[in-house]
Coordinates of C-alpha atoms in Angstrom, one line a residue:
Chain A
M7 CA -74.4 -55.2 10.3
K8 CA -72.8 -55.4 13.7
R9 CA -70.5 -58.2 14.8
E10 CA -68.6 -58.7 18.0
L11 CA -65.4 -59.9 16.4
V12 CA -64.3 -59.6 12.7
I13 CA -61.2 -61.4 11.5
I14 CA -59.6 -60.2 8.3
G15 CA -58.0 -63.2 6.6
G16 CA -58.8 -66.9 6.7
G17 CA -55.2 -68.2 6.7
P18 CA -53.4 -69.9 9.6
A19 CA -53.3 -66.7 11.6
G20 CA -57.0 -65.8 11.2
L21 CA -58.2 -69.4 11.8
A22 CA -56.2 -69.8 15.0
A23 CA -57.3 -66.3 16.3
A24 CA -61.0 -67.3 15.6
V25 CA -60.7 -70.6 17.4
E26 CA -59.0 -69.0 20.4
A27 CA -61.5 -66.1 20.7
H28 CA -64.3 -68.7 20.6
N29 CA -62.6 -70.7 23.4
N30 CA -62.5 -67.5 25.4
G31 CA -66.3 -67.0 25.2
I32 CA -66.9 -65.0 22.0
N33 CA -69.5 -66.6 19.8
D34 CA -70.3 -63.8 17.4
I35 CA -67.3 -64.1 15.1
L36 CA -67.0 -63.5 11.3
I37 CA -63.9 -64.4 9.2
L38 CA -63.6 -62.5 5.9
E39 CA -61.4 -64.2 3.3
R40 CA -60.7 -63.0 -0.2
D41 CA -59.8 -66.4 -1.7
K42 CA -62.2 -69.2 -2.7
N43 CA -61.2 -71.4 0.2
L44 CA -59.9 -71.0 3.8
G45 CA -56.3 -72.0 4.6
G46 CA -54.4 -69.1 3.1
I47 CA -50.9 -69.7 1.8
L48 CA -50.8 -73.2 3.4
Q49 CA -53.1 -74.4 0.6
Q50 CA -50.2 -74.2 -1.8
C51 CA -47.5 -75.3 0.7
I52 CA -47.9 -79.0 -0.1
H53 CA -44.5 -80.0 1.3
N54 CA -44.2 -81.5 4.9
G55 CA -42.5 -80.0 7.9
F56 CA -45.4 -78.0 9.5
G57 CA -46.7 -78.6 13.0
L58 CA -43.8 -80.0 15.0
H59 CA -44.3 -77.5 17.8
I60 CA -48.1 -77.4 17.8
F61 CA -49.1 -81.0 17.0
G62 CA -45.8 -82.8 17.6
E63 CA -45.8 -84.3 14.1
Q64 CA -44.8 -83.4 10.6
L65 CA -47.8 -82.3 8.5
T66 CA -48.1 -80.8 5.0
G67 CA -49.5 -77.3 4.7
P68 CA -53.0 -78.3 3.7
E69 CA -53.1 -80.9 6.5
Y70 CA -52.1 -78.3 9.0
S71 CA -54.7 -75.8 7.9
E72 CA -57.4 -78.4 7.6
R73 CA -57.1 -79.1 11.4
F74 CA -58.1 -75.5 12.0
I75 CA -60.7 -75.4 9.3
K76 CA -62.3 -78.4 11.0
K77 CA -62.3 -76.7 14.3
V78 CA -63.8 -73.5 12.8
N79 CA -66.6 -75.6 11.3
E80 CA -67.2 -77.6 14.5
L81 CA -67.5 -74.4 16.5
N82 CA -69.9 -73.0 13.9
I83 CA -67.7 -70.0 13.4
E84 CA -69.1 -68.0 10.4
Y85 CA -66.9 -67.1 7.4
M86 CA -67.4 -65.4 4.1
L87 CA -65.2 -66.4 1.1
D88 CA -64.5 -64.3 -2.0
T89 CA -64.8 -61.3 0.2
M90 CA -62.4 -58.4 -0.1
V91 CA -62.0 -55.9 2.7
L92 CA -61.6 -52.4 1.1
N93 CA -61.2 -50.3 4.3
I94 CA -61.1 -50.3 8.0
D95 CA -61.4 -47.1 10.0
S96 CA -60.1 -46.3 13.5
S97 CA -63.7 -46.8 14.9
R98 CA -63.5 -50.4 13.6
K99 CA -66.0 -49.9 10.8
I100 CA -65.2 -52.3 8.0
T101 CA -66.1 -51.8 4.3
A102 CA -66.0 -55.0 2.3
L103 CA -67.1 -56.3 -1.1
T104 CA -68.4 -59.7 -2.4
P105 CA -69.7 -60.7 -5.8
K106 CA -73.0 -61.8 -4.2
T107 CA -74.0 -58.7 -2.2
G108 CA -71.7 -56.0 -3.5
V109 CA -70.4 -53.4 -1.0
F110 CA -71.4 -53.8 2.7
E111 CA -70.3 -52.4 6.0
I112 CA -69.7 -54.0 9.4
E113 CA -69.4 -52.3 12.8
A114 CA -67.0 -54.6 14.7
G115 CA -66.6 -54.8 18.5
A116 CA -63.0 -55.9 17.9
V117 CA -61.0 -56.6 14.8
V118 CA -58.1 -59.1 14.2
L119 CA -55.9 -58.3 11.3
A120 CA -54.5 -61.5 9.7
M121 CA -53.8 -60.5 6.1
G122 CA -50.4 -62.2 5.9
C123 CA -47.7 -60.9 3.6
R124 CA -46.8 -60.7 -0.1
E125 CA -43.7 -61.4 -2.1
R126 CA -41.2 -58.8 -3.3
T127 CA -41.3 -58.7 -7.1
R128 CA -38.9 -57.9 -9.9
G129 CA -40.1 -54.3 -9.8
A130 CA -38.8 -53.9 -6.3
L131 CA -35.3 -55.2 -7.3
N132 CA -34.9 -53.0 -10.5
I133 CA -33.2 -55.8 -12.5
P134 CA -32.3 -54.4 -15.9
G135 CA -33.2 -56.1 -19.2
S136 CA -36.2 -56.9 -21.2
R137 CA -39.7 -57.9 -19.9
P138 CA -40.4 -61.4 -21.3
S139 CA -42.8 -64.0 -19.7
G140 CA -41.2 -66.6 -17.5
I141 CA -40.3 -64.3 -14.6
L142 CA -42.4 -65.2 -11.5
T143 CA -42.2 -64.9 -7.8
A144 CA -41.6 -68.4 -6.3
G145 CA -44.9 -68.2 -4.5
A146 CA -46.8 -67.5 -7.7
A147 CA -45.1 -70.4 -9.4
Q148 CA -46.0 -72.6 -6.3
R149 CA -49.7 -71.7 -6.7
F150 CA -49.6 -72.5 -10.4
V151 CA -47.9 -75.8 -10.0
N152 CA -49.5 -77.1 -6.7
M153 CA -53.0 -75.7 -7.0
E154 CA -53.8 -74.8 -10.7
G155 CA -52.0 -77.7 -12.2
Y156 CA -49.7 -75.7 -14.6
M157 CA -46.0 -76.3 -15.0
V158 CA -44.3 -73.0 -15.3
G159 CA -41.0 -73.8 -17.1
K160 CA -38.3 -76.3 -18.0
K161 CA -35.0 -74.6 -17.3
V162 CA -35.0 -72.7 -14.1
V163 CA -32.8 -70.2 -12.3
I164 CA -33.8 -69.1 -8.8
L165 CA -32.8 -65.7 -7.4
G166 CA -32.8 -65.6 -3.6
S167 CA -32.5 -68.4 -1.1
G168 CA -35.6 -67.7 0.8
D169 CA -37.5 -70.8 1.9
I170 CA -40.1 -70.7 -0.9
G171 CA -37.3 -70.5 -3.5
L172 CA -35.6 -73.6 -1.9
I173 CA -38.9 -75.5 -1.7
M174 CA -39.7 -74.6 -5.4
A175 CA -36.2 -75.7 -6.5
R176 CA -37.1 -79.2 -5.3
R177 CA -40.7 -79.1 -6.5
M178 CA -39.7 -78.0 -10.1
T179 CA -37.0 -80.8 -10.1
L180 CA -39.5 -83.4 -9.0
E181 CA -41.8 -82.3 -11.9
G182 CA -39.0 -82.8 -14.4
A183 CA -37.5 -79.3 -14.8
E184 CA -33.8 -78.6 -14.7
V185 CA -33.0 -76.2 -11.9
K186 CA -29.7 -74.8 -12.9
M187 CA -28.8 -72.8 -9.8
V188 CA -29.9 -70.7 -6.8
L189 CA -28.3 -67.3 -6.5
E190 CA -28.1 -65.4 -3.2
I191 CA -26.8 -61.9 -3.1
M192 CA -25.9 -62.2 0.6
P193 CA -23.0 -64.3 1.9
Y194 CA -25.5 -66.4 3.8
S195 CA -28.9 -68.1 3.1
T196 CA -32.1 -66.4 4.2
G197 CA -33.8 -69.9 4.2
L198 CA -33.8 -72.6 6.8
K199 CA -30.7 -74.9 7.0
R200 CA -32.9 -78.0 6.6
N201 CA -34.4 -76.7 3.4
I202 CA -30.9 -76.2 1.9
A203 CA -30.2 -79.8 2.9
Q204 CA -33.4 -81.5 1.6
C205 CA -34.2 -79.2 -1.3
L206 CA -30.8 -78.4 -2.8
V207 CA -28.1 -80.8 -1.5
D208 CA -30.5 -83.8 -2.1
Y209 CA -30.8 -82.9 -5.8
D210 CA -27.3 -81.5 -6.5
I211 CA -28.6 -78.0 -7.1
P212 CA -25.8 -75.5 -6.7
L213 CA -26.2 -72.5 -4.4
Y214 CA -24.0 -69.5 -5.1
F215 CA -23.6 -66.9 -2.4
N216 CA -22.6 -63.3 -3.2
H217 CA -24.3 -63.7 -6.7
T218 CA -27.2 -61.9 -8.4
V219 CA -28.9 -61.5 -11.7
V220 CA -27.7 -58.4 -13.6
N221 CA -29.5 -58.7 -16.9
I222 CA -32.6 -60.4 -18.4
H223 CA -32.7 -61.6 -22.0
G224 CA -35.5 -62.7 -24.3
K225 CA -38.4 -61.0 -26.1
N226 CA -41.5 -63.0 -25.7
R227 CA -40.3 -65.8 -23.4
L228 CA -37.2 -65.5 -21.1
E229 CA -34.2 -66.9 -22.9
G230 CA -31.5 -66.4 -20.3
V231 CA -30.1 -64.3 -17.5
T232 CA -26.7 -62.7 -16.9
V233 CA -25.5 -63.6 -13.4
A234 CA -22.6 -61.9 -11.6
E235 CA -20.7 -62.0 -8.4
V236 CA -21.1 -59.1 -6.0
D237 CA -18.7 -57.3 -3.7
E238 CA -19.1 -56.7 0.0
Y239 CA -21.4 -53.7 -0.8
R240 CA -23.6 -56.0 -3.0
K241 CA -22.4 -54.3 -6.2
P242 CA -21.8 -56.5 -9.2
I243 CA -18.1 -57.1 -9.9
A244 CA -17.1 -56.2 -13.5
G245 CA -15.7 -59.2 -15.4
T246 CA -17.6 -61.9 -13.4
E247 CA -20.7 -61.8 -15.6
K248 CA -21.8 -65.2 -17.0
Y249 CA -24.7 -66.0 -19.3
V250 CA -27.1 -68.7 -18.1
E251 CA -29.7 -70.1 -20.5
C252 CA -33.1 -70.5 -18.9
D253 CA -36.8 -70.1 -19.7
T254 CA -37.9 -69.4 -16.1
L255 CA -36.6 -67.1 -13.4
L256 CA -38.1 -67.6 -9.9
L257 CA -37.7 -64.8 -7.4
S258 CA -37.5 -65.6 -3.7
V259 CA -36.3 -62.3 -2.5
G260 CA -38.3 -61.4 0.6
L261 CA -41.8 -61.0 1.9
I262 CA -43.5 -57.8 2.9
P263 CA -46.4 -57.7 5.5
E264 CA -49.5 -56.6 3.7
N265 CA -50.6 -53.5 5.7
E266 CA -52.6 -51.2 3.4
L267 CA -55.7 -51.8 5.5
S268 CA -53.8 -51.2 8.7
K269 CA -52.4 -47.9 7.4
G270 CA -55.9 -46.8 6.4
A271 CA -57.0 -47.4 10.0
G272 CA -54.2 -45.1 11.2
I273 CA -52.3 -48.0 12.9
E274 CA -48.7 -47.3 13.8
I275 CA -46.4 -49.4 11.6
S276 CA -42.9 -50.4 12.5
G277 CA -40.3 -49.2 10.0
I278 CA -38.3 -52.3 10.6
T279 CA -40.9 -55.1 10.5
S280 CA -43.3 -53.2 8.1
G281 CA -46.0 -54.5 10.4
P282 CA -48.1 -53.0 13.1
V283 CA -46.5 -52.2 16.5
V284 CA -48.2 -54.6 18.9
D285 CA -48.4 -55.2 22.6
E286 CA -48.4 -58.4 24.7
S287 CA -52.0 -59.1 23.7
M288 CA -51.2 -58.4 20.0
Q289 CA -53.2 -55.2 20.2
T290 CA -52.1 -52.5 17.7
S291 CA -51.9 -48.8 18.4
V292 CA -55.6 -48.5 17.6
E293 CA -57.8 -49.7 20.5
G294 CA -59.7 -52.9 19.7
I295 CA -57.7 -53.7 16.6
F296 CA -55.4 -56.7 17.0
A297 CA -52.9 -58.3 14.6
C298 CA -51.2 -61.6 14.2
G299 CA -49.1 -63.7 11.9
N300 CA -47.1 -62.5 8.9
V301 CA -49.0 -59.2 8.8
V302 CA -47.1 -58.3 12.0
H303 CA -43.7 -59.7 11.0
V304 CA -42.6 -62.5 8.6
H305 CA -42.3 -65.8 10.3
D306 CA -40.3 -68.9 9.3
L307 CA -42.7 -71.4 10.9
V308 CA -46.4 -71.5 10.9
D309 CA -46.4 -73.0 14.4
F310 CA -45.2 -69.6 15.8
V311 CA -47.9 -67.9 13.7
T312 CA -50.5 -70.1 15.4
Q313 CA -49.1 -69.3 18.9
E314 CA -49.1 -65.6 18.2
S315 CA -52.6 -65.8 16.8
Y316 CA -53.9 -67.6 19.9
L317 CA -52.7 -64.5 21.8
A318 CA -54.5 -62.1 19.4
G319 CA -57.7 -64.2 19.6
K320 CA -57.6 -64.2 23.4
G321 CA -56.7 -60.5 23.6
A322 CA -59.6 -59.6 21.3
A323 CA -61.9 -61.7 23.5
K324 CA -60.7 -60.0 26.7
F325 CA -61.1 -56.6 25.0
I326 CA -64.7 -57.4 24.0
K327 CA -65.5 -58.5 27.6
G328 CA -63.8 -55.4 29.0
E329 CA -61.1 -57.5 30.8
L330 CA -58.1 -56.0 29.1
S331 CA -56.2 -53.9 31.6
K332 CA -55.2 -50.4 30.6
S333 CA -52.6 -50.0 33.3
K334 CA -50.2 -47.1 32.9
K335 CA -47.2 -49.3 33.2
V336 CA -46.0 -50.1 29.7
I337 CA -42.5 -51.6 29.0
S338 CA -41.1 -50.8 25.5
T339 CA -38.8 -53.4 23.9
L340 CA -35.9 -52.5 21.7
G341 CA -33.3 -54.4 19.7
E342 CA -29.7 -53.3 19.8
N343 CA -26.2 -54.5 18.8
G344 CA -27.2 -56.9 16.0
I345 CA -30.8 -57.5 17.0
R346 CA -32.9 -55.9 14.2
Y347 CA -36.3 -56.0 15.9
V348 CA -38.2 -57.4 18.8
V349 CA -42.0 -58.3 18.7
P350 CA -44.0 -57.5 20.8
Q351 CA -42.8 -53.9 21.1
K352 CA -44.9 -53.0 24.2
I353 CA -45.7 -55.0 27.3
N354 CA -48.3 -54.4 30.0
P355 CA -47.4 -57.0 32.6
D356 CA -51.0 -57.0 34.0
N357 CA -52.2 -58.7 30.8
V358 CA -49.5 -61.4 30.7
D359 CA -50.7 -64.9 31.8
D360 CA -47.5 -66.8 32.5
S361 CA -44.8 -65.4 30.2
V362 CA -44.2 -63.5 27.0
N363 CA -42.5 -65.1 24.1
F364 CA -40.4 -62.4 22.4
F365 CA -39.6 -63.0 18.7
M366 CA -36.6 -61.3 17.2
R367 CA -34.3 -61.3 14.1
V368 CA -30.6 -60.6 13.9
D369 CA -29.0 -58.4 11.2
N370 CA -26.1 -60.8 10.3
V371 CA -24.6 -64.2 11.0
Y372 CA -23.0 -64.3 14.4
K373 CA -21.3 -67.3 16.1
N374 CA -21.0 -68.0 19.8
V375 CA -23.1 -65.2 21.2
F376 CA -25.4 -64.4 24.1
I377 CA -28.7 -62.8 23.5
E378 CA -28.9 -60.6 26.5
V379 CA -32.0 -58.9 27.9
L380 CA -31.2 -55.7 29.8
S381 CA -33.1 -53.2 31.8
E382 CA -31.5 -50.1 33.2
G383 CA -28.1 -51.5 32.4
K384 CA -28.8 -54.7 34.4
T385 CA -29.0 -58.2 32.8
V386 CA -32.5 -59.6 33.2
L387 CA -31.8 -62.8 31.2
K388 CA -29.0 -64.2 29.1
V389 CA -29.2 -67.1 26.7
K390 CA -26.4 -68.7 24.7
R391 CA -26.6 -69.4 21.0
P392 CA -23.9 -71.3 19.0
V393 CA -25.0 -69.4 15.9
V394 CA -27.7 -66.9 15.0
S395 CA -28.7 -65.9 11.4
P396 CA -31.1 -63.4 9.8
G397 CA -32.8 -66.4 8.1
E398 CA -33.8 -68.0 11.4
M399 CA -36.1 -66.2 13.9
E400 CA -35.0 -66.3 17.5
N401 CA -37.4 -66.4 20.5
I402 CA -36.9 -65.9 24.2
K403 CA -39.5 -66.5 26.9
I404 CA -39.6 -64.1 29.9
K405 CA -41.8 -64.9 32.9
R406 CA -44.5 -62.5 34.2
E407 CA -42.7 -62.2 37.6
I408 CA -39.6 -60.9 35.9
L409 CA -41.6 -58.4 33.8
E410 CA -43.5 -57.2 36.8
N411 CA -40.3 -56.5 38.7
I412 CA -38.8 -54.3 36.0
N413 CA -38.9 -50.7 37.2
F414 CA -37.5 -49.1 34.1
N415 CA -39.9 -48.8 31.1
K416 CA -37.4 -50.1 28.5
L417 CA -36.3 -53.7 27.9
I418 CA -33.3 -53.9 25.6
F419 CA -32.4 -57.1 23.6
S420 CA -28.8 -57.1 22.6
L421 CA -26.1 -59.5 21.2
K422 CA -22.9 -60.0 23.2
E423 CA -19.9 -62.1 22.3
A424 CA -19.7 -65.3 24.4
Chain B
M8 CA -12.6 -94.6 9.4
S9 CA -14.8 -92.3 7.5
K10 CA -16.5 -89.0 8.5
T11 CA -19.6 -87.5 6.9
N12 CA -21.1 -84.1 7.7
I13 CA -24.8 -83.5 7.1
T14 CA -27.6 -81.2 8.2
C15 CA -30.5 -82.8 10.1
I16 CA -33.8 -82.2 8.4
N17 CA -36.1 -83.4 11.2
C18 CA -36.9 -79.9 12.5
P19 CA -36.1 -76.3 11.9
M20 CA -33.1 -76.4 14.2
G21 CA -31.2 -78.0 11.3
C22 CA -28.4 -79.4 13.6
P23 CA -25.0 -80.0 11.9
L24 CA -24.4 -83.7 12.3
E25 CA -21.0 -85.4 12.1
I26 CA -21.2 -89.1 11.5
T27 CA -18.1 -91.3 12.0
M28 CA -18.0 -94.9 10.7
E29 CA -15.3 -97.2 12.0
N30 CA -15.4 -101.0 11.6
D31 CA -19.2 -100.9 11.0
I32 CA -19.7 -98.9 14.2
I33 CA -21.6 -95.6 13.6
S34 CA -21.2 -92.7 16.0
V35 CA -23.0 -89.4 15.7
I36 CA -22.2 -86.0 17.3
G37 CA -24.0 -82.6 16.9
N38 CA -27.5 -83.9 17.4
K39 CA -29.6 -82.3 20.1
C40 CA -32.2 -85.1 20.2
N41 CA -32.6 -88.8 19.5
K42 CA -34.4 -88.2 16.2
G43 CA -31.2 -86.6 14.9
K44 CA -29.2 -89.7 15.8
E45 CA -31.7 -91.9 14.1
Y46 CA -31.8 -89.7 11.0
A47 CA -28.0 -89.7 10.8
I48 CA -27.8 -93.5 11.0
R49 CA -30.5 -93.9 8.4
E50 CA -28.9 -91.3 6.2
I51 CA -25.7 -93.3 5.7
T52 CA -27.3 -96.8 5.8
N53 CA -30.6 -96.3 3.9
P54 CA -31.6 -92.7 3.4
T55 CA -35.3 -92.1 3.2
R56 CA -37.6 -89.2 2.4
I57 CA -41.3 -88.3 2.4
V58 CA -42.3 -87.3 -1.2
T59 CA -45.0 -84.7 -1.6
S60 CA -46.6 -83.8 -5.0
T61 CA -50.0 -83.5 -6.7
V62 CA -52.2 -85.8 -8.8
K63 CA -54.8 -84.9 -11.4
V64 CA -58.4 -84.8 -10.4
N65 CA -61.4 -85.4 -12.8
G66 CA -64.5 -83.3 -12.1
G67 CA -63.1 -81.4 -9.0
E68 CA -63.2 -77.8 -8.1
R69 CA -59.5 -77.8 -8.6
P70 CA -57.6 -79.6 -11.4
V71 CA -55.0 -81.2 -9.0
V72 CA -55.0 -82.3 -5.4
A73 CA -52.0 -82.5 -3.0
I74 CA -50.6 -85.9 -2.0
K75 CA -47.8 -87.4 0.0
T76 CA -46.2 -90.7 0.7
Q77 CA -47.7 -91.7 4.1
D78 CA -44.3 -92.7 5.4
E79 CA -40.7 -92.2 4.2
I80 CA -39.6 -94.1 1.1
P81 CA -36.0 -94.9 0.1
K82 CA -34.4 -91.8 -1.3
K83 CA -33.2 -93.6 -4.4
L84 CA -36.8 -94.3 -5.4
I85 CA -38.0 -90.7 -5.3
F86 CA -38.0 -90.2 -9.1
D87 CA -39.6 -93.6 -9.7
V88 CA -42.3 -92.8 -7.2
M89 CA -42.8 -89.5 -9.0
K90 CA -43.4 -91.4 -12.2
E91 CA -46.1 -93.5 -10.5
I92 CA -47.7 -90.4 -9.0
N93 CA -47.8 -88.7 -12.4
K94 CA -49.6 -91.7 -14.0
V95 CA -52.6 -91.3 -11.7
T96 CA -55.8 -89.4 -12.2
I97 CA -58.5 -89.7 -9.5
N98 CA -62.2 -88.7 -9.5
A99 CA -63.7 -86.0 -7.3
P100 CA -64.7 -85.9 -4.5
V101 CA -61.3 -86.3 -2.8
N102 CA -61.0 -86.4 0.9
L103 CA -57.9 -85.8 3.0
G104 CA -56.5 -89.2 3.8
D105 CA -57.9 -91.0 0.8
I106 CA -55.5 -93.6 -0.5
V107 CA -54.3 -92.6 -4.0
I108 CA -51.8 -95.4 -4.6
E109 CA -51.6 -98.5 -2.5
N110 CA -48.2 -99.8 -1.6
V111 CA -46.3 -97.7 -4.1
L112 CA -43.5 -99.7 -5.9
N113 CA -43.7 -102.4 -3.1
T114 CA -42.4 -100.0 -0.5
N115 CA -45.2 -100.9 1.9
V116 CA -46.1 -97.2 1.8
N117 CA -49.3 -95.7 0.5
V118 CA -49.6 -92.4 -1.3
I119 CA -52.5 -90.5 0.3
A120 CA -54.4 -87.3 -0.4
T121 CA -53.4 -84.4 1.9
A122 CA -56.2 -82.0 0.9
N123 CA -59.9 -82.1 -0.2
D124 CA -61.3 -81.5 -3.6
K125 CA -65.1 -81.2 -3.9
V126 CA -67.2 -82.1 -7.0
K127 CA -67.4 -79.1 -9.3

């Protein structure tokens, strides 16, 4: 079959891209989703706090995604559930699989990649010890508790202070479990400050920085973990080991953009974000293939995913209509001096409407700094931040006029002491 | 005079708030918007929270459906409200916005469904 626009993934990114592509004149859209429902990870994020930027109110995850599902239905945008995409090639031919029709192929005029990310697991951490049940990623536990109706344990230790871990500390406590502690190997949290306040402080759950799990005990079911303090090189300090009895260990130790399909299509992947290198229209290095949301880089807030996905939907629509400029002028962005990465990595000012919102993460906690944007040694823009942290994404808007007037083809984002 | 330091939970900024209480007069610094000030005052007079959880569903595609208190309830009632929530089983179909518990524990706040669950 032939379709104008195919969107891989029916989570917040895919839904927003579909709606925006439709708003820009594309009617022949197909969303492919591997789960039984649309909504993606928001289905299991039943806590509130979503939507402040986009809707100006606090919504729960399912409420946020439902607003987009409703739009998709109102606009008669077609979607297929239980559908797994197996391959995409650089000519935008998609191979997918459903239980009803088996394997099928689609030739797409444009593709939006919106596959999201997955969690790092125990295997990626190489924690020694036995292999009992009771060790789950925080997101897997969240799905069991919030969607499947299973309680996953009674005495819980959480490794990693990522947002899902913090949210699950509260959730498990509300459901009657004893959450003994949250351990963070770094000297700072990778989660949002407000989640430490409302998920840990509210329930007197201790958070230990510079601590990790060094051993796992138990044969059939987890019986306990050994925790230890780490030094500045994140190596356990001998003599600081403590045994903590628990039947459940939840891991909230990072998210990885899910890009097997992107790699198969020959798309250039950034070594830092683990996601596709994208331009101002969220187009990847392969013409006609766009990407948005957590598949590009891991976000803290779904609101920013939505904004980015609107860009991808609009970009794909422009591409289909032949309106996307292929001007030779391309500005590359680069993070330096504490800025780990900047997205988008490439800008063609011709395709910018009003401004570009650059997203970035820092590599450590810094206080009283300027985020400085430089071109050819000259300051283009400077914004002050009282504190920046790897756990909280920064964003800076730069107007089209400024981008048009940059002669040099590099835009450098850098931290400077205030 | 007493000083309390808290983190605002209204938005992802997570502003550090310093609340000073002197002769029943509350002053707040560190907030970047009015919501922060309101939160700080509530936090030391009558702290409140939204509670989100799930309730059991009979005959639905999913065994549980997500719910929330439609408004904030006193923080000290969180676990009592959880007990009420855990007593409830509702029948499919469930529509987003359906009232699951009316006026939970006389707080004048309803518990409502935040997701849909179709009949299996």
